[in-house]
PDB file of C-alpha atoms and ligand atoms in Angstrom:
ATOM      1  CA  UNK A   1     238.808  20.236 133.353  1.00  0.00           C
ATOM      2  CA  UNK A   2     237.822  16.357 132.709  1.00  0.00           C
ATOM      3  CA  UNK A   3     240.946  14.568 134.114  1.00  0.00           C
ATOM      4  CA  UNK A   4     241.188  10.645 132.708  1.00  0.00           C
ATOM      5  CA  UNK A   5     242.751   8.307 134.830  1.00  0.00           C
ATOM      6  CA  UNK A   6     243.952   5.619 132.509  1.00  0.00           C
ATOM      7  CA  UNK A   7     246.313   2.226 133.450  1.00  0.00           C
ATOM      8  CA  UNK A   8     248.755   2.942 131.386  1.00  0.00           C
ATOM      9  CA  UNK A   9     250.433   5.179 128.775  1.00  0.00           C
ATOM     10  CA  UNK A  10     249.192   3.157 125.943  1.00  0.00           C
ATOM     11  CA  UNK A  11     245.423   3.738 127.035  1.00  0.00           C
ATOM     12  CA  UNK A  12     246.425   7.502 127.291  1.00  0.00           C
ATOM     13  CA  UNK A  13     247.500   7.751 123.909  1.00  0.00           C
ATOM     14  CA  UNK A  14     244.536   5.472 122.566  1.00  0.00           C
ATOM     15  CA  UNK A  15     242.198   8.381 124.599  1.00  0.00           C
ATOM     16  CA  UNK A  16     243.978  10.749 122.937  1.00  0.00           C
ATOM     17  CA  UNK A  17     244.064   9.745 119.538  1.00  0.00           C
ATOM     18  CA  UNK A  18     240.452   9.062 119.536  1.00  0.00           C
ATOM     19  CA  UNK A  19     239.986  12.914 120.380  1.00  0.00           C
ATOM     20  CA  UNK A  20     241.900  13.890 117.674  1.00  0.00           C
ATOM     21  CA  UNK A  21     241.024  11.480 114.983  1.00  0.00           C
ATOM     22  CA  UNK A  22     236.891  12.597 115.583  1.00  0.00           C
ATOM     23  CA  UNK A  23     237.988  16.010 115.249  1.00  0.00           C
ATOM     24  CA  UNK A  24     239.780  15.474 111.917  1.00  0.00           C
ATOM     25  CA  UNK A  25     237.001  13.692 110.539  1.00  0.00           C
ATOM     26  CA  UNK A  26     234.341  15.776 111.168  1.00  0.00           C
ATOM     27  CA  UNK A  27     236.961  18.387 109.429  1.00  0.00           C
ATOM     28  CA  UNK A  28     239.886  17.122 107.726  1.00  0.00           C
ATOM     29  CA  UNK A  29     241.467  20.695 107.469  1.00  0.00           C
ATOM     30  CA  UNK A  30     241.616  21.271 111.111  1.00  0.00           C
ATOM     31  CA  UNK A  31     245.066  22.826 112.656  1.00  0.00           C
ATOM     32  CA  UNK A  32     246.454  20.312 115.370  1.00  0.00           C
ATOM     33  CA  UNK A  33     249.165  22.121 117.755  1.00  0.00           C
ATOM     34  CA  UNK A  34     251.781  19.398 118.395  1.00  0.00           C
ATOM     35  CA  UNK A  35     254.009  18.886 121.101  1.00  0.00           C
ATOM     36  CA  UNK A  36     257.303  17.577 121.594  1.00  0.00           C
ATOM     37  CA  UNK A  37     259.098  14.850 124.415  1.00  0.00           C
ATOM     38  CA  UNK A  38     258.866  11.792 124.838  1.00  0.00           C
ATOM     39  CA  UNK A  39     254.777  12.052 126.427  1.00  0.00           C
ATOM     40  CA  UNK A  40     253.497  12.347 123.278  1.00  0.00           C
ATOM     41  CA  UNK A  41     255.194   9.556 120.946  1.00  0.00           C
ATOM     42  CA  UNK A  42     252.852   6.499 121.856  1.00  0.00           C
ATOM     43  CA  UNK A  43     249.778   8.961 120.456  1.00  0.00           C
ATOM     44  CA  UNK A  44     252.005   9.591 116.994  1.00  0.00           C
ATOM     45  CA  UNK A  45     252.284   5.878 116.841  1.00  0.00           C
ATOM     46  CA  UNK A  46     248.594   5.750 116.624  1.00  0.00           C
ATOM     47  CA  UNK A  47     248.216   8.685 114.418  1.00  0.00           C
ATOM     48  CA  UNK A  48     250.728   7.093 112.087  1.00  0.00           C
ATOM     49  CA  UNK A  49     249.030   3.656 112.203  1.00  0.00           C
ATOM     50  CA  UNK A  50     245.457   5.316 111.960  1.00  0.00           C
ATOM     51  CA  UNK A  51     246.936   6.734 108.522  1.00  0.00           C
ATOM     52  CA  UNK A  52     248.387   3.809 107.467  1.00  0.00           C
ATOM     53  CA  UNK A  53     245.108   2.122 107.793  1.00  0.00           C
ATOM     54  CA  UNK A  54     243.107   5.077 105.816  1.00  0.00           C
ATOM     55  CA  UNK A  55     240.950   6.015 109.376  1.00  0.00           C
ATOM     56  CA  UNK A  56     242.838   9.427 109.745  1.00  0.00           C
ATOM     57  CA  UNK A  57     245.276  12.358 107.524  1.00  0.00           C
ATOM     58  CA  UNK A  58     246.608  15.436 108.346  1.00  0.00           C
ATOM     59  CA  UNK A  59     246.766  15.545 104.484  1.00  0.00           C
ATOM     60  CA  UNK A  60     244.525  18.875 104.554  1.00  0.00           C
ATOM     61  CA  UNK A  61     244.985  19.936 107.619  1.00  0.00           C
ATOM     62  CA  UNK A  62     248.108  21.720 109.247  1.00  0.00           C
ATOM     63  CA  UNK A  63     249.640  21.623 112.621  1.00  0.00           C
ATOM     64  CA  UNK A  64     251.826  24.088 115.110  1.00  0.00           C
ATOM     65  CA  UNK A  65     254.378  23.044 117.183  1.00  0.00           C
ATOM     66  CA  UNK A  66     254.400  24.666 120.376  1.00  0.00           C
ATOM     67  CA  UNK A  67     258.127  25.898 120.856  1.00  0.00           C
ATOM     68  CA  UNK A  68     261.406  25.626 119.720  1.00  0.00           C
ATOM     69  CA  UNK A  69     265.518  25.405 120.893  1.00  0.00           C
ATOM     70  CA  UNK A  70     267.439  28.785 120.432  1.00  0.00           C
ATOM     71  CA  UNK A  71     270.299  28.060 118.334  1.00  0.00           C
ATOM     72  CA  UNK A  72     270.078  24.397 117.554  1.00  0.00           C
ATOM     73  CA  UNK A  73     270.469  24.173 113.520  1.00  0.00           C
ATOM     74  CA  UNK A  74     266.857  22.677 112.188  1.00  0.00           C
ATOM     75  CA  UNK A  75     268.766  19.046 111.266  1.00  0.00           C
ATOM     76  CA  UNK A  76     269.888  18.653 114.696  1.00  0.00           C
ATOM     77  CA  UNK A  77     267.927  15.400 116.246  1.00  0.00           C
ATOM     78  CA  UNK A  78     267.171  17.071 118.996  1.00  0.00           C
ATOM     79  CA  UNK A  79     265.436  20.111 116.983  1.00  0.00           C
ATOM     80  CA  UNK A  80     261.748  19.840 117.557  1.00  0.00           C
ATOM     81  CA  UNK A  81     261.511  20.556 114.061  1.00  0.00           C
ATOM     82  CA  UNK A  82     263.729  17.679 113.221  1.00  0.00           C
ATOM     83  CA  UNK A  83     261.515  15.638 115.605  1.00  0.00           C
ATOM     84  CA  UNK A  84     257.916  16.881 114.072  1.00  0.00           C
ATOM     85  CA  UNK A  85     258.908  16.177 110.933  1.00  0.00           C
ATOM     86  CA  UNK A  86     259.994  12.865 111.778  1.00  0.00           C
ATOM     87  CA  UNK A  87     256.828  11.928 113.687  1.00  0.00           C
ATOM     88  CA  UNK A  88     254.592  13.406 111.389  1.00  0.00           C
ATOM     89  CA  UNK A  89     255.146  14.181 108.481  1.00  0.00           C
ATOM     90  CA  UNK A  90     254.976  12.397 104.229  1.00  0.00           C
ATOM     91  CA  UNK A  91     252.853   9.694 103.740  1.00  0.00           C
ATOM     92  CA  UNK A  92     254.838   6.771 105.291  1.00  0.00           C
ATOM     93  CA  UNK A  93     253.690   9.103 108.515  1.00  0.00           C
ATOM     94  CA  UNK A  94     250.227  11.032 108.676  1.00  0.00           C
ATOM     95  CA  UNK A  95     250.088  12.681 105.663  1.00  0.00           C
ATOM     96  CA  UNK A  96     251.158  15.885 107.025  1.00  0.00           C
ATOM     97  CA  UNK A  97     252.755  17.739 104.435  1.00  0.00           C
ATOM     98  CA  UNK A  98     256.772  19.810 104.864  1.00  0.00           C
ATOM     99  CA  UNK A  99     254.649  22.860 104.355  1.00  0.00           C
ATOM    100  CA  UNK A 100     251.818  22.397 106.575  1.00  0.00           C
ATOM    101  CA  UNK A 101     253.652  22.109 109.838  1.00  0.00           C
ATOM    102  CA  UNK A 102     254.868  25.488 111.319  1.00  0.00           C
ATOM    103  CA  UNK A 103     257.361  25.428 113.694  1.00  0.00           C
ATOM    104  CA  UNK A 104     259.042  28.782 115.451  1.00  0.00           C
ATOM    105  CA  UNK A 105     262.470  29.836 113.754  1.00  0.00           C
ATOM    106  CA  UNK A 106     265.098  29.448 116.607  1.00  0.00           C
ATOM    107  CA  UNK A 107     267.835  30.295 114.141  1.00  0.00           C
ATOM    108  CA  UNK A 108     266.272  33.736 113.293  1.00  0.00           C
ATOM    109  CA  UNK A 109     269.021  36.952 113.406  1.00  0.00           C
ATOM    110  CA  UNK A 110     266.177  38.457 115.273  1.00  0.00           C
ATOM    111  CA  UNK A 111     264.338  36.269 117.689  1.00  0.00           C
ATOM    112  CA  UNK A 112     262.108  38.988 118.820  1.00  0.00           C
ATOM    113  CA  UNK A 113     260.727  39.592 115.144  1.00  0.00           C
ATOM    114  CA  UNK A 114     260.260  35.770 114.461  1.00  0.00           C
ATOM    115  CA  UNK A 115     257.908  35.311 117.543  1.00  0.00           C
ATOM    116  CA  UNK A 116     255.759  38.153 116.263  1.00  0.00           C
ATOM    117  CA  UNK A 117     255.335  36.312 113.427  1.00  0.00           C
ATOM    118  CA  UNK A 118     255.035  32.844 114.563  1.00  0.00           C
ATOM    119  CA  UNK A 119     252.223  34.396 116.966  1.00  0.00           C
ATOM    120  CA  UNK A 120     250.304  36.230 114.456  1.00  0.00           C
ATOM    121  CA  UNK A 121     250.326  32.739 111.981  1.00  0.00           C
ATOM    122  CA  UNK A 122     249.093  30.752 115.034  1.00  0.00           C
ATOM    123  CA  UNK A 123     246.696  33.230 115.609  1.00  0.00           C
ATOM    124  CA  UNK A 124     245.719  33.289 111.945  1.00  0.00           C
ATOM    125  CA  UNK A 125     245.628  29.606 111.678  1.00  0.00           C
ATOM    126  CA  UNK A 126     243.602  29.222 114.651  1.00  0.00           C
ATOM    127  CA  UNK A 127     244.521  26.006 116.694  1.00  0.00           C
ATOM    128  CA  UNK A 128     241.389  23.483 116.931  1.00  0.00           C
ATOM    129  CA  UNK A 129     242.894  20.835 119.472  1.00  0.00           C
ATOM    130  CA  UNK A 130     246.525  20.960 120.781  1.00  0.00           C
ATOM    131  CA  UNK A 131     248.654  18.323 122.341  1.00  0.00           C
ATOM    132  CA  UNK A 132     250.433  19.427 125.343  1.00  0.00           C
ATOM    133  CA  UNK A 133     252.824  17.671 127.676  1.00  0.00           C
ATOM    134  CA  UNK A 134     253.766  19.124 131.214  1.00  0.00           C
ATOM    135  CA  UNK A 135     257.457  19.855 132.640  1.00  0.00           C
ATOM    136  CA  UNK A 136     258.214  18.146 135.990  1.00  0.00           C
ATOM    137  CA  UNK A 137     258.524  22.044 136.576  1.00  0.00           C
ATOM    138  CA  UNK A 138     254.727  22.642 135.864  1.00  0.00           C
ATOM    139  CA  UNK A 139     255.631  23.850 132.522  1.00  0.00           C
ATOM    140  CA  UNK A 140     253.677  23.851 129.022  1.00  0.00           C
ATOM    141  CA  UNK A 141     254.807  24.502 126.196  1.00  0.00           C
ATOM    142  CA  UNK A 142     258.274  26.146 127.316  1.00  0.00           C
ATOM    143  CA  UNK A 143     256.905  28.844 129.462  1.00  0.00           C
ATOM    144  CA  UNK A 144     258.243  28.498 132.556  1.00  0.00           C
ATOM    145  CA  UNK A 145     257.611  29.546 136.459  1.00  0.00           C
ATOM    146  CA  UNK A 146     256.766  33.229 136.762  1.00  0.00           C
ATOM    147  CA  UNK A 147     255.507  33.473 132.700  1.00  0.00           C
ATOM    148  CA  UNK A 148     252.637  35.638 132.209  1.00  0.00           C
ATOM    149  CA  UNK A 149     249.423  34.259 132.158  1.00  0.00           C
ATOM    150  CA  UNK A 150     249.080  36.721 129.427  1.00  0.00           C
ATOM    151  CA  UNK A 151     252.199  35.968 127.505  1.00  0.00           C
ATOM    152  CA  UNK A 152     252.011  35.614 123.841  1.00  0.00           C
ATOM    153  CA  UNK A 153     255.115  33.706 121.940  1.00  0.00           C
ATOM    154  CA  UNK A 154     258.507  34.890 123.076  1.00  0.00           C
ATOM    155  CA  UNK A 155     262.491  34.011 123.750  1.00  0.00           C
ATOM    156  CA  UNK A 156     262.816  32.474 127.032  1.00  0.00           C
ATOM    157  CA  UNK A 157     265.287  30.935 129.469  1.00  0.00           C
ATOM    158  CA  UNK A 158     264.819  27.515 129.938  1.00  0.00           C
ATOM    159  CA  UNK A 159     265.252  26.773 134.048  1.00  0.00           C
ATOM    160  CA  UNK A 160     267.340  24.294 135.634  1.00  0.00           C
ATOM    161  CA  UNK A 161     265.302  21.682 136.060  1.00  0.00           C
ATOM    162  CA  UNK A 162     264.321  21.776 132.603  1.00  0.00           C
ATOM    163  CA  UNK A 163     267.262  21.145 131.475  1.00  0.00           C
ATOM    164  CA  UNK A 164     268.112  18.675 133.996  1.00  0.00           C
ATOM    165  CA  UNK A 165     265.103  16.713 133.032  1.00  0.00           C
ATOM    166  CA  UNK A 166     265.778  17.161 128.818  1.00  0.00           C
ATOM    167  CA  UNK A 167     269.620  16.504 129.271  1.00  0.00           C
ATOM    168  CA  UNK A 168     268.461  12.617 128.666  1.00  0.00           C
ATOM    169  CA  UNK A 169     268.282  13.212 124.677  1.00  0.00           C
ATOM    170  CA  UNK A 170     271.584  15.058 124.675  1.00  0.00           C
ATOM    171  CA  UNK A 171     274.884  14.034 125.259  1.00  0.00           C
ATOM    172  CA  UNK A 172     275.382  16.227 128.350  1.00  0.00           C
ATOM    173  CA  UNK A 173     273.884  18.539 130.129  1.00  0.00           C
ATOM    174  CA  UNK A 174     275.902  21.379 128.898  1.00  0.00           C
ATOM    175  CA  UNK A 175     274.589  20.448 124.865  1.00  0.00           C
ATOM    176  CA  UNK A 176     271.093  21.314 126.015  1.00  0.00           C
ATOM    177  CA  UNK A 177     270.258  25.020 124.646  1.00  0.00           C
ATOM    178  CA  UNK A 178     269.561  27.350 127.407  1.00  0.00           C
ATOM    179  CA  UNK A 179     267.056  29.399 125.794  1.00  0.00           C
ATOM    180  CA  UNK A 180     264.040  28.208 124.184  1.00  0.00           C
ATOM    181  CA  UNK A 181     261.213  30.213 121.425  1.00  0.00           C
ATOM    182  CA  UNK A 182     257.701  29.318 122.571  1.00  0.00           C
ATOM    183  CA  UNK A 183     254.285  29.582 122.275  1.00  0.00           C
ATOM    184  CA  UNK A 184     253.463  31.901 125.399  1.00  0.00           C
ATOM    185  CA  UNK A 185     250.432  30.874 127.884  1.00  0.00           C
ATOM    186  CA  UNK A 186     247.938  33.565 126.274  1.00  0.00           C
ATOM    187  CA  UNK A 187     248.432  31.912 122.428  1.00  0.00           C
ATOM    188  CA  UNK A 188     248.193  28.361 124.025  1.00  0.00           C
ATOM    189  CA  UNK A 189     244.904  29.743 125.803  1.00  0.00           C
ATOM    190  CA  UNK A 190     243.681  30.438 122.371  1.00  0.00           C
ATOM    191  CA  UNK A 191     243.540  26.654 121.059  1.00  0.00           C
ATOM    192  CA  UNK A 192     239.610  25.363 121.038  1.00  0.00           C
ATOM    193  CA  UNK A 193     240.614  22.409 122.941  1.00  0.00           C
ATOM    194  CA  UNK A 194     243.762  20.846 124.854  1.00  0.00           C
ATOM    195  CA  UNK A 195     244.563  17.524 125.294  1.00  0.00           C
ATOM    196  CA  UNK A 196     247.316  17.373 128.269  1.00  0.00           C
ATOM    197  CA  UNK A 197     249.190  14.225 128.637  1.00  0.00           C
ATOM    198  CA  UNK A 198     251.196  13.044 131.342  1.00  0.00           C
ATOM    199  CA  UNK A 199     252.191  10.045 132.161  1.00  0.00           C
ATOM    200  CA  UNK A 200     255.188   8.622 135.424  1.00  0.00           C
ATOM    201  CA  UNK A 201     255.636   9.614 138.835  1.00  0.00           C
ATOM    202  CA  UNK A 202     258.323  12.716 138.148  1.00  0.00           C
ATOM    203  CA  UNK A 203     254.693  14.311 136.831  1.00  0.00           C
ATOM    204  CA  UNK A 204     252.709  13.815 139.634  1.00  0.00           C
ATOM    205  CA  UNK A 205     253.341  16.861 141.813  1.00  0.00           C
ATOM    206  CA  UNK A 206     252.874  19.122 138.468  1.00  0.00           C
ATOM    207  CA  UNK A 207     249.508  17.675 137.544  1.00  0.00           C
ATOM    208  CA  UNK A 208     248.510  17.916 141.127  1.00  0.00           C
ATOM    209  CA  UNK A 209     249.198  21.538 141.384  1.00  0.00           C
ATOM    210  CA  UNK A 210     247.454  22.326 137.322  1.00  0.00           C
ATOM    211  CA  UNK A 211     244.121  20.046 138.554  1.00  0.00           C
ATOM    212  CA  UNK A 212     243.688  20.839 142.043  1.00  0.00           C
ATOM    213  CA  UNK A 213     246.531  23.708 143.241  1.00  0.00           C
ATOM    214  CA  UNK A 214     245.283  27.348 143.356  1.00  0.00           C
ATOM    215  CA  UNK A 215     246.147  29.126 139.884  1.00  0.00           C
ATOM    216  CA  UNK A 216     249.827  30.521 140.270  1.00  0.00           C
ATOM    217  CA  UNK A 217     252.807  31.934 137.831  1.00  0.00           C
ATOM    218  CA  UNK A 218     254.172  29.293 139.951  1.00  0.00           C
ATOM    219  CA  UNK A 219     253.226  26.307 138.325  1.00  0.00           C
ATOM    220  CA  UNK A 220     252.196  27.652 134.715  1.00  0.00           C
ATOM    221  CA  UNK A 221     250.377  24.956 133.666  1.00  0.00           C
ATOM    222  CA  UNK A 222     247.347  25.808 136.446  1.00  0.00           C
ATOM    223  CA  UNK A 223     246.736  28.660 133.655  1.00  0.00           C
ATOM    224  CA  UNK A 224     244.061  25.525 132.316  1.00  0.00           C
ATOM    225  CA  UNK A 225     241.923  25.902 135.106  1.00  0.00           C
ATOM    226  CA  UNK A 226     240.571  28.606 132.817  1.00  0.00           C
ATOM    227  CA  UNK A 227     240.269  27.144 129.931  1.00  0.00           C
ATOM    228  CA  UNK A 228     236.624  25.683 128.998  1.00  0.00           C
ATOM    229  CA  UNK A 229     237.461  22.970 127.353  1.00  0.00           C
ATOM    230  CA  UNK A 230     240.305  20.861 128.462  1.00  0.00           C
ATOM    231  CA  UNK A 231     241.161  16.984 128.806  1.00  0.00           C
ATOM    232  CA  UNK A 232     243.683  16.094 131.145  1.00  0.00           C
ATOM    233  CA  UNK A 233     244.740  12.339 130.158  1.00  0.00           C
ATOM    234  CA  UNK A 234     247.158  10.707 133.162  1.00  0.00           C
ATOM    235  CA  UNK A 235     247.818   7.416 133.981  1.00  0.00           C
ATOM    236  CA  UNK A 236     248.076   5.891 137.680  1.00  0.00           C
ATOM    237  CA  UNK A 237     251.554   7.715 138.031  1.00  0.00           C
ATOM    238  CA  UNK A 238     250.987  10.932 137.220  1.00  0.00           C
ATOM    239  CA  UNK A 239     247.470  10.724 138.617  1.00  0.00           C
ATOM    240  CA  UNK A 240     249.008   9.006 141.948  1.00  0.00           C
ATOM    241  CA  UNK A 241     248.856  12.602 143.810  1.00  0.00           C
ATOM    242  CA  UNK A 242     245.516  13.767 143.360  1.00  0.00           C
ATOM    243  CA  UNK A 243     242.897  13.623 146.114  1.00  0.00           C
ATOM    244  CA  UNK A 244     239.589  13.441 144.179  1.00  0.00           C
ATOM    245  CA  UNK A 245     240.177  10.669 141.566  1.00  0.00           C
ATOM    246  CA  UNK A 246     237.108   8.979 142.638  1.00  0.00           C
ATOM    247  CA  UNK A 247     234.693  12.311 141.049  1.00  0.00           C
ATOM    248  CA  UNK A 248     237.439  12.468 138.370  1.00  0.00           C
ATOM    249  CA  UNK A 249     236.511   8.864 137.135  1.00  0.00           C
ATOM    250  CA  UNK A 250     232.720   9.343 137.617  1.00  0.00           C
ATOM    251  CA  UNK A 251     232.907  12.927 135.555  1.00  0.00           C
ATOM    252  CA  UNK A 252     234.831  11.218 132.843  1.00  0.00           C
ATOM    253  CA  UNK A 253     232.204   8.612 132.482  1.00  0.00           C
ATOM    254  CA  UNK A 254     229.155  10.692 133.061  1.00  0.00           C
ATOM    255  CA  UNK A 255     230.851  13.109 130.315  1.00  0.00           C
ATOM    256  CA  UNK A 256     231.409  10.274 127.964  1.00  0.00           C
ATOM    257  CA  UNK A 257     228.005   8.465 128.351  1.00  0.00           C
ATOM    258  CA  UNK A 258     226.101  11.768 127.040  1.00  0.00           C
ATOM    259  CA  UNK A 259     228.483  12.811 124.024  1.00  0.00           C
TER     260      UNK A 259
HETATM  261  P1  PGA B   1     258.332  15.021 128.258  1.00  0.00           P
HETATM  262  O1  PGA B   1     258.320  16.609 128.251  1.00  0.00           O
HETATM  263  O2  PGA B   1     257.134  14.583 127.487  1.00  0.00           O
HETATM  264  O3  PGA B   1     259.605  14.635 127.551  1.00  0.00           O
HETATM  265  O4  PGA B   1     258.282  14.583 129.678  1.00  0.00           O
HETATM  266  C1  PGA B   1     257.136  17.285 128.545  1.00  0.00           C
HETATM  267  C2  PGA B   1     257.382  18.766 128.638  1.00  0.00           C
HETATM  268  O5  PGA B   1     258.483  19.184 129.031  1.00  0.00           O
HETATM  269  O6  PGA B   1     256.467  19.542 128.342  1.00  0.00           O
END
């Protein structure tokens, strides 16, 4: 892992963007796995305004979200659907086109069946660089303590904190679904390169435990440890936990000086 320490979220999205915006122009039909909450909407910003300015498009390309609501219809604000589309897509956005960006079916009569296939089109599609954010919880995507490492994308109770910690874009607490449709840890795995963003204090325990915690079902996100190539952008907040910032910093710079 390469963990950036940055001052604030702004520079965290700028750090981001710039990671995906050199991907997508060394291949403008790259797939992008977006996430959802409020982490990553300083980094659309930029995405939009890098569009707007002719320096980026996800007119080729395509992009995945990572999970879904059970049971909220697809125009409800709070569907991630409703949100990606939003964010991302026509040209007053990034280009993105309606078709392009693949979201699971929450609605489907058969939940079970849909993840299959939302799996097997990820898989297909092949994720180049995904966005993730982290639950206070230690969550990604919406695979929750105890998931399987292995897990591919499947129906799946949201816990309490969760919704605790989402109940701010509903009206109550009771509004938020209970169940969610997401990728699972071993399709997320699968992504060529992650970009995890977190930024506040109510993240620093989780991105203490996925940077320097021992890999646990406990605290899914730790799963990253494993991956190869991974950027974990925090500012001060979410950073303000971990004991080794100093070697974080120097990594990040040696690692930067020599690409
Ligand atoms: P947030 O959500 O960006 O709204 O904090 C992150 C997550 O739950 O993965």
């Amino acid at each position: 892992m390469l963990v950036g320490i940055f001052n604030s979220e702004d520079e965290v999205a700028q750090a981001a963007a710039k990671k995906i915006i050199d991907v997508f122009d060394f291949q403008p039909e790259s797939v992008l796995g977006v996430a959802t909450g409020s982490t990553p909407l300083p980094l659309y910003r930029l995405l939009r305004e890098a569009y707007q300015k002719g320096t980026f498009s996800l007119k080729e390309g395509q992009a995945f979200a990572l999970d879904e609501y059970v049971g909220l219809p697809v125009d409800h604000k709070q569907s991630y659907r409703y949100f990606l589309v939003n964010e991302l897509v026509g040209d007053d956005k990034t280009g993105l086109l309606d078709e392009n960006l693949r979201t699971p079916d929450g609605n489907a009569p058969d939940l079970a069946d849909a993840a299959i296939y939302y799996d097997d089109a990820v898989a297909a599609a092949g994720v180049d660089i995904q966005i993730l954010g982290i639950g206070s919880d230690g969550h990604i995507g919406f695979n929750e303590p105890s998931c399987s490492f292995a897990s591919r994308t499947h129906v799946g109770a949201l816990t309490a904190q969760t919704r605790q910690d989402n109940a701010r874009f509903f009206a109550s607490i009771d509004e938020v679904p209970t169940q969610s449709i997401t990728q699972g840890l071993g399709t997320i795995m699968e992504a060529g390169a992650i970009l995890l963003l977190a930024t506040g204090k109510n993240k620093a325990k989780a991105v203490k435990q996925m940077v320097e915690g021992p890999v646990s079902a406990r605290w899914p996100a730790t799963i990253l440890q494993h991956h190869p190539q991974v950027f974990v952008l925090v500012d001060k907040d979410a950073a303000s936990e971990l004991e080794l910032t100093d070697y974080y910093r120097q990594n990040w710079d040696s690692y930067h000086r020599h690409i």
